[in-house]
Amino acid sequence: MTSSGTVMVIIGTRPEAIKLAPLVLALRALELPTRVCLTGQHPEMAAEALDPFGIAADANLALMRPGQSLSELTERAVGALALLLARERPAWVVVQGDTTSALAGAIAARQAGIPVAHVEAGLRSFDLSQPYPEEINRTLIARLATLHFAPTPGARVNLRAEGVPDAAIAVTGNTVVDALHRTLRDLPPAVPADRRLILATLHRRENREAAFPEIIGALAAIAARGDVEVLLPRHPGCPPGIYAPLEACPAARLVPPMPYPAFVAALAAAHLVVTDSGGVQEEASALGVPTLVVRALTERPEVVEAGTALVVDTARGGILAAVTRLLDDDEAHRRMANASTRIGDGKAAERIARRLHDELHAARRPAA
């Protein structure tokens, strides 16, 4: 198959859109023909996340169906992407992170003989059930990728331990920091609030049953203090009734998924964050917002090593104790409220784009 010389960027979810938007802009700044494909895994949210960056999708596969299982989505995504790649004939396919769309993109590309660039490569929890299916997806993508753009030195160590050649790995920082910095520049000045803001984000598949009542119960108890506001954007994958205890709290505000600029503004204004999200751990660490990770473990140890995050698991009592300490102990809060550059310095997309630029031009160079 003769290549068209383009770079195909595959995006499935809102986090992928946020993290890949800076790369799309960086590729286009180097005048590399770049195409953006949405799989539709997050039907509206991914396109909405691209909009503040001035990026529109070139293709939307609209793959989601009611009640669709992960295996059904994977099968349909691989098939639809295979047809798209046969038609578009890109020189490279770029996937990000650990979603079903990223895995399907890597499979379809390698089956078509197209090299794969994996952005945010090398993250590991070393437990295939946590997070699920993300840990499975990212370890499989590592076997398929041609270039591995690791966000941190620790991620590179993980890849090397799995046998990935050093020449195929580049430590770049995480592109989420690029997106964060770009968005912060355009935000209006913050308005002082009467109460301290606790920003919460919850969506992990493995948390939605037994853990969610514990986490929501802890957040409701915190909101009842009267001196804080709890802000929680609802995730479309979570059953609406799961939030009921928090909905009854006057000091809690449950909102639809927030546009990325509004979310960044809330994050920057937050006194602390309670989250099971990977990306939010990174964004909060870059801003120096103390973060409590309501999971058993994190594949982003750098945020814990930087002192900006603490893994507190999902038990109500443990969450409540950790939040109370950060609200009532100024010194404990101060120790965690230090911005870190371990996740990235805001130039990751530029580094990735330059490497892809060099790879494309090397491929076009006639043999000596």
Short mmCIF file of C-alpha atoms in Angstrom, two decimals:
data_model
loop_
_atom_site.label_atom_id
_atom_site.label_comp_id
_atom_site.label_asym_id
_atom_site.label_seq_id
_atom_site.Cartn_x
_atom_site.Cartn_y
_atom_site.Cartn_z
CA MET A 1 0.00 0.00 0.00
CA THR A 2 1.50 3.31 -1.08
CA SER A 3 1.41 5.87 1.70
CA SER A 4 -0.31 9.24 1.32
CA GLY A 5 2.32 10.77 3.62
CA THR A 6 -0.22 11.88 6.22
CA VAL A 7 -0.34 11.33 9.96
CA MET A 8 -3.63 9.86 11.17
CA VAL A 9 -4.49 10.76 14.76
CA ILE A 10 -7.12 8.46 16.28
CA ILE A 11 -9.22 9.78 19.16
CA GLY A 12 -11.93 7.98 21.07
CA THR A 13 -12.54 9.73 24.37
CA ARG A 14 -12.51 13.21 25.87
CA PRO A 15 -9.14 12.67 27.64
CA GLU A 16 -7.60 11.50 24.37
CA ALA A 17 -8.91 14.61 22.64
CA ILE A 18 -7.43 16.91 25.29
CA LYS A 19 -4.06 15.15 25.26
CA LEU A 20 -3.79 14.85 21.48
CA ALA A 21 -5.02 18.34 20.57
CA PRO A 22 -1.62 19.95 21.31
CA LEU A 23 0.05 17.29 19.16
CA VAL A 24 -2.29 17.90 16.22
CA LEU A 25 -1.45 21.60 16.43
CA ALA A 26 2.27 20.88 16.69
CA LEU A 27 2.20 18.53 13.69
CA ARG A 28 0.37 21.11 11.61
CA ALA A 29 2.82 23.81 12.72
CA LEU A 30 5.55 21.67 11.13
CA GLU A 31 3.38 21.50 7.97
CA LEU A 32 2.83 17.77 8.27
CA PRO A 33 -0.46 16.68 6.69
CA THR A 34 -2.51 15.56 9.69
CA ARG A 35 -5.92 13.92 9.77
CA VAL A 36 -8.09 13.49 12.88
CA CYS A 37 -10.42 10.53 13.27
CA LEU A 38 -12.96 10.26 16.07
CA THR A 39 -14.16 6.74 16.79
CA GLY A 40 -17.20 8.01 18.70
CA GLN A 41 -16.32 6.19 21.94
CA HIS A 42 -17.29 9.43 23.71
CA PRO A 43 -19.92 10.49 21.16
CA GLU A 44 -20.13 14.22 21.89
CA MET A 45 -17.47 14.89 24.52
CA ALA A 46 -14.44 14.19 22.33
CA ALA A 47 -15.49 16.65 19.62
CA GLU A 48 -16.41 19.24 22.25
CA ALA A 49 -12.97 18.85 23.86
CA LEU A 50 -11.27 19.54 20.52
CA ASP A 51 -13.31 22.67 19.86
CA PRO A 52 -11.43 25.08 22.21
CA PHE A 53 -8.22 24.16 20.37
CA GLY A 54 -9.77 25.03 17.01
CA ILE A 55 -9.63 21.43 15.77
CA ALA A 56 -12.42 19.69 13.85
CA ALA A 57 -12.46 15.98 13.09
CA ASP A 58 -11.90 14.84 9.53
CA ALA A 59 -13.79 11.58 10.16
CA ASN A 60 -16.22 10.34 12.79
CA LEU A 61 -16.94 6.63 12.90
CA ALA A 62 -19.83 6.95 15.42
CA LEU A 63 -19.22 3.45 16.76
CA MET A 64 -21.17 3.51 20.01
CA ARG A 65 -24.37 1.49 20.34
CA PRO A 66 -26.68 1.07 23.38
CA GLY A 67 -25.62 -1.81 25.60
CA GLN A 68 -22.49 -2.48 23.56
CA SER A 69 -19.88 -4.62 25.33
CA LEU A 70 -16.15 -3.91 25.30
CA SER A 71 -15.53 -6.87 22.99
CA GLU A 72 -18.24 -5.68 20.58
CA LEU A 73 -16.83 -2.15 20.57
CA THR A 74 -13.32 -3.45 19.97
CA GLU A 75 -14.44 -5.64 17.07
CA ARG A 76 -16.42 -2.86 15.42
CA ALA A 77 -13.64 -0.30 15.98
CA VAL A 78 -10.95 -2.49 14.43
CA GLY A 79 -13.13 -3.18 11.40
CA ALA A 80 -14.16 0.44 10.86
CA LEU A 81 -10.63 1.74 11.34
CA ALA A 82 -9.25 -0.87 8.93
CA LEU A 83 -11.57 0.44 6.23
CA LEU A 84 -10.61 4.05 7.00
CA LEU A 85 -6.89 3.30 6.90
CA ALA A 86 -7.23 1.44 3.62
CA ARG A 87 -8.90 4.50 2.17
CA GLU A 88 -6.68 7.18 3.71
CA ARG A 89 -3.32 5.31 3.50
CA PRO A 90 -1.52 7.32 6.21
CA ALA A 91 2.23 7.07 6.76
CA TRP A 92 1.78 6.91 10.55
CA VAL A 93 -1.05 6.26 12.97
CA VAL A 94 -0.97 8.01 16.35
CA VAL A 95 -2.85 6.59 19.33
CA GLN A 96 -2.88 7.85 22.91
CA GLY A 97 -3.02 6.17 26.26
CA ASP A 98 -5.06 3.12 27.06
CA THR A 99 -8.58 3.26 25.66
CA THR A 100 -10.41 0.69 23.55
CA SER A 101 -10.13 3.12 20.62
CA ALA A 102 -6.36 3.34 21.05
CA LEU A 103 -6.01 -0.44 21.10
CA ALA A 104 -8.25 -0.84 18.06
CA GLY A 105 -6.28 1.82 16.20
CA ALA A 106 -2.99 0.08 16.95
CA ILE A 107 -4.35 -3.30 15.82
CA ALA A 108 -5.86 -1.95 12.60
CA ALA A 109 -2.70 -0.01 11.75
CA ARG A 110 -0.30 -2.88 12.30
CA GLN A 111 -2.50 -5.25 10.35
CA ALA A 112 -2.29 -2.74 7.49
CA GLY A 113 1.49 -2.45 7.81
CA ILE A 114 1.33 1.14 9.09
CA PRO A 115 3.72 2.16 11.89
CA VAL A 116 2.13 3.17 15.19
CA ALA A 117 3.19 6.03 17.47
CA HIS A 118 1.95 5.53 21.04
CA VAL A 119 1.61 8.73 23.05
CA GLU A 120 1.68 8.29 26.85
CA ALA A 121 3.40 4.94 26.55
CA GLY A 122 4.78 2.87 29.41
CA LEU A 123 2.32 3.58 32.23
CA ARG A 124 1.81 0.48 34.35
CA SER A 125 -0.13 -0.47 37.45
CA PHE A 126 1.09 -4.10 37.10
CA ASP A 127 -2.44 -5.32 37.85
CA LEU A 128 -4.57 -6.19 34.81
CA SER A 129 -7.76 -5.63 36.80
CA GLN A 130 -6.87 -2.09 37.96
CA PRO A 131 -7.69 -0.03 36.06
CA TYR A 132 -9.81 -2.21 33.82
CA PRO A 133 -9.59 -2.45 30.84
CA GLU A 134 -6.95 0.26 30.60
CA GLU A 135 -4.03 -1.77 31.95
CA ILE A 136 -4.79 -4.54 29.46
CA ASN A 137 -5.05 -2.07 26.58
CA ARG A 138 -1.81 -0.21 27.21
CA THR A 139 0.26 -3.36 27.67
CA LEU A 140 -1.10 -4.75 24.39
CA ILE A 141 -0.46 -1.47 22.56
CA ALA A 142 3.17 -1.64 23.70
CA ARG A 143 3.54 -4.88 21.71
CA LEU A 144 2.16 -3.17 18.60
CA ALA A 145 3.74 0.29 18.68
CA THR A 146 6.70 1.33 16.54
CA LEU A 147 7.52 4.46 18.54
CA HIS A 148 6.81 4.80 22.25
CA PHE A 149 6.49 8.35 23.57
CA ALA A 150 6.94 7.88 27.31
CA PRO A 151 5.82 10.78 29.49
CA THR A 152 8.39 10.13 32.25
CA PRO A 153 11.69 8.32 32.85
CA GLY A 154 9.77 5.81 34.96
CA ALA A 155 7.55 4.95 32.01
CA ARG A 156 10.67 4.38 29.92
CA VAL A 157 12.00 1.98 32.56
CA ASN A 158 8.76 0.00 32.33
CA LEU A 159 9.02 -0.25 28.56
CA ARG A 160 12.66 -1.30 28.61
CA ALA A 161 11.84 -3.99 31.17
CA GLU A 162 9.32 -5.36 28.64
CA GLY A 163 11.96 -5.55 25.92
CA VAL A 164 11.20 -2.37 23.98
CA PRO A 165 14.45 -1.14 22.34
CA ASP A 166 15.77 2.10 23.76
CA ALA A 167 15.94 3.63 20.27
CA ALA A 168 12.15 3.22 19.96
CA ILE A 169 11.46 5.17 23.17
CA ALA A 170 11.47 8.93 23.64
CA VAL A 171 10.80 10.59 27.00
CA THR A 172 8.74 13.64 26.13
CA GLY A 173 6.63 14.69 29.12
CA ASN A 174 2.86 14.38 29.02
CA THR A 175 0.90 16.37 26.46
CA VAL A 176 -1.83 17.01 29.05
CA VAL A 177 0.49 19.63 30.56
CA ASP A 178 0.72 21.31 27.14
CA ALA A 179 -3.08 21.42 26.95
CA LEU A 180 -3.32 22.69 30.52
CA HIS A 181 -0.84 25.53 30.02
CA ARG A 182 -2.42 26.56 26.73
CA THR A 183 -5.87 26.66 28.32
CA LEU A 184 -4.73 28.55 31.42
CA ARG A 185 -3.33 31.35 29.26
CA ASP A 186 -6.77 32.08 27.86
CA LEU A 187 -8.76 31.97 31.11
CA PRO A 188 -10.14 35.17 32.69
CA PRO A 189 -8.95 36.05 36.22
CA ALA A 190 -10.49 33.87 38.92
CA VAL A 191 -13.23 35.32 41.13
CA PRO A 192 -12.62 34.70 44.88
CA ALA A 193 -15.12 32.25 46.39
CA ASP A 194 -16.76 32.25 49.81
CA ARG A 195 -16.09 28.57 50.45
CA ARG A 196 -13.18 26.29 49.66
CA LEU A 197 -13.79 24.18 46.58
CA ILE A 198 -13.38 20.41 46.52
CA LEU A 199 -13.37 19.15 42.94
CA ALA A 200 -14.29 15.47 42.53
CA THR A 201 -14.19 13.30 39.41
CA LEU A 202 -15.33 9.67 39.40
CA HIS A 203 -15.72 7.24 36.53
CA ARG A 204 -13.57 4.14 36.89
CA ARG A 205 -15.35 0.98 35.80
CA GLU A 206 -13.91 -1.02 38.70
CA ASN A 207 -15.20 1.60 41.18
CA ARG A 208 -18.79 1.81 40.00
CA GLU A 209 -20.29 -0.92 42.16
CA ALA A 210 -18.97 -1.49 45.68
CA ALA A 211 -16.66 1.52 45.81
CA PHE A 212 -18.98 4.27 44.57
CA PRO A 213 -21.34 4.27 47.59
CA GLU A 214 -18.29 4.58 49.86
CA ILE A 215 -16.79 7.46 47.88
CA ILE A 216 -20.08 9.29 47.40
CA GLY A 217 -20.88 8.82 51.09
CA ALA A 218 -17.55 10.38 52.06
CA LEU A 219 -18.14 13.34 49.73
CA ALA A 220 -21.63 13.85 51.18
CA ALA A 221 -20.23 13.91 54.72
CA ILE A 222 -17.61 16.44 53.66
CA ALA A 223 -20.21 18.65 51.97
CA ALA A 224 -22.21 18.66 55.21
CA ARG A 225 -19.41 20.55 56.97
CA GLY A 226 -20.81 23.84 55.69
CA ASP A 227 -17.47 25.50 54.95
CA VAL A 228 -16.79 23.82 51.59
CA GLU A 229 -18.40 23.29 48.22
CA VAL A 230 -18.14 19.93 46.46
CA LEU A 231 -18.21 20.12 42.66
CA LEU A 232 -18.64 16.84 40.78
CA PRO A 233 -19.09 16.63 37.00
CA ARG A 234 -21.28 13.62 36.19
CA HIS A 235 -19.77 11.00 33.93
CA PRO A 236 -22.11 9.69 31.21
CA GLY A 237 -20.98 6.13 31.85
CA CYS A 238 -22.18 6.17 35.46
CA PRO A 239 -25.81 5.32 36.41
CA PRO A 240 -27.59 8.56 37.48
CA GLY A 241 -28.91 7.14 40.76
CA ILE A 242 -25.42 6.47 42.02
CA TYR A 243 -25.04 10.14 42.96
CA ALA A 244 -28.23 10.33 45.08
CA PRO A 245 -26.62 10.84 48.54
CA LEU A 246 -24.64 13.78 47.22
CA GLU A 247 -27.58 15.31 45.37
CA ALA A 248 -29.32 15.83 48.71
CA CYS A 249 -26.49 18.09 49.97
CA PRO A 250 -26.99 21.85 49.52
CA ALA A 251 -23.21 22.35 49.46
CA ALA A 252 -22.71 19.88 46.62
CA ARG A 253 -23.03 20.80 42.98
CA LEU A 254 -23.41 18.03 40.41
CA VAL A 255 -23.02 19.28 36.85
CA PRO A 256 -22.93 17.81 33.33
CA PRO A 257 -19.50 17.12 31.82
CA MET A 258 -17.69 20.45 31.82
CA PRO A 259 -16.05 22.07 28.78
CA TYR A 260 -12.31 21.76 29.19
CA PRO A 261 -11.65 25.48 29.86
CA ALA A 262 -14.32 25.50 32.59
CA PHE A 263 -12.86 22.34 34.11
CA VAL A 264 -9.35 23.82 34.13
CA ALA A 265 -10.69 26.95 35.82
CA ALA A 266 -12.34 24.83 38.51
CA LEU A 267 -9.20 22.76 38.97
CA ALA A 268 -7.03 25.85 39.34
CA ALA A 269 -9.45 27.25 41.94
CA ALA A 270 -9.79 24.01 43.91
CA HIS A 271 -8.48 23.63 47.46
CA LEU A 272 -8.13 19.91 46.83
CA VAL A 273 -9.17 17.18 44.41
CA VAL A 274 -10.75 13.78 45.00
CA THR A 275 -10.45 11.62 41.88
CA ASP A 276 -10.11 8.17 40.36
CA SER A 277 -8.97 9.69 37.04
CA GLY A 278 -5.45 9.31 35.72
CA GLY A 279 -5.39 12.53 33.73
CA VAL A 280 -6.72 14.63 36.59
CA GLN A 281 -3.89 13.37 38.79
CA GLU A 282 -1.46 14.74 36.19
CA GLU A 283 -3.23 18.08 35.73
CA ALA A 284 -3.58 18.67 39.47
CA SER A 285 0.07 17.83 40.05
CA ALA A 286 1.15 20.32 37.39
CA LEU A 287 -0.92 23.01 39.15
CA GLY A 288 0.07 22.02 42.69
CA VAL A 289 -3.47 21.16 43.80
CA PRO A 290 -3.43 18.48 46.56
CA THR A 291 -5.02 15.33 45.21
CA LEU A 292 -6.52 12.29 46.91
CA VAL A 293 -6.61 9.28 44.59
CA VAL A 294 -9.59 7.05 45.40
CA ARG A 295 -8.13 3.88 43.97
CA ALA A 296 -6.07 1.02 45.37
CA LEU A 297 -3.05 2.05 43.30
CA THR A 298 -1.92 4.48 40.63
CA GLU A 299 0.04 3.93 37.44
CA ARG A 300 1.33 7.49 37.82
CA PRO A 301 3.76 7.12 40.76
CA GLU A 302 5.40 10.43 39.87
CA VAL A 303 2.51 12.40 41.34
CA VAL A 304 2.89 10.57 44.65
CA GLU A 305 6.68 10.96 44.57
CA ALA A 306 6.24 14.69 43.93
CA GLY A 307 4.11 14.90 47.08
CA THR A 308 1.10 16.39 45.27
CA ALA A 309 -1.03 13.23 45.45
CA LEU A 310 -1.87 10.57 48.00
CA VAL A 311 -3.52 7.20 47.26
CA VAL A 312 -6.28 6.73 49.86
CA ASP A 313 -8.18 3.74 48.38
CA THR A 314 -12.00 3.77 48.40
CA ALA A 315 -13.14 3.26 52.01
CA ARG A 316 -15.42 6.03 53.29
CA GLY A 317 -13.55 6.50 56.55
CA GLY A 318 -10.15 6.78 54.93
CA ILE A 319 -11.34 9.33 52.37
CA LEU A 320 -13.09 11.38 55.02
CA ALA A 321 -10.02 11.39 57.27
CA ALA A 322 -7.68 12.43 54.46
CA VAL A 323 -9.95 15.24 53.25
CA THR A 324 -10.53 16.50 56.79
CA ARG A 325 -6.80 16.67 57.38
CA LEU A 326 -6.22 18.75 54.26
CA LEU A 327 -9.06 21.08 55.23
CA ASP A 328 -8.13 21.52 58.88
CA ASP A 329 -4.33 21.23 58.87
CA ASP A 330 -2.83 24.14 56.92
CA GLU A 331 0.66 22.69 57.12
CA ALA A 332 -0.46 19.34 55.66
CA HIS A 333 -2.15 21.19 52.81
CA ARG A 334 0.87 23.41 52.20
CA ARG A 335 3.20 20.41 51.92
CA MET A 336 1.10 19.00 49.08
CA ALA A 337 0.33 22.28 47.32
CA ASN A 338 3.50 22.48 45.25
CA ALA A 339 3.37 22.40 41.46
CA SER A 340 5.52 19.67 39.93
CA THR A 341 7.12 19.33 36.50
CA ARG A 342 7.63 15.57 36.83
CA ILE A 343 4.69 14.94 34.51
CA GLY A 344 5.77 17.47 31.89
CA ASP A 345 6.98 20.97 31.10
CA GLY A 346 4.47 21.95 28.41
CA LYS A 347 6.66 21.03 25.42
CA ALA A 348 5.78 17.36 24.97
CA ALA A 349 3.76 17.84 21.78
CA GLU A 350 6.60 19.75 20.17
CA ARG A 351 9.04 16.92 20.93
CA ILE A 352 6.70 14.24 19.59
CA ALA A 353 5.89 16.22 16.44
CA ARG A 354 9.57 16.80 15.73
CA ARG A 355 10.36 13.09 16.05
CA LEU A 356 7.50 12.16 13.71
CA HIS A 357 8.62 14.88 11.30
CA ASP A 358 12.12 13.39 11.27
CA GLU A 359 10.78 9.85 10.80
CA LEU A 360 8.64 10.90 7.85
CA HIS A 361 11.47 12.77 6.16
CA ALA A 362 13.91 9.92 6.74
CA ALA A 363 11.46 7.55 5.05
CA ARG A 364 11.23 9.84 2.01
CA ARG A 365 15.02 10.20 1.68
CA PRO A 366 16.36 8.13 -1.22
CA ALA A 367 18.75 5.34 -0.29
CA ALA A 368 22.44 6.10 -0.85
#
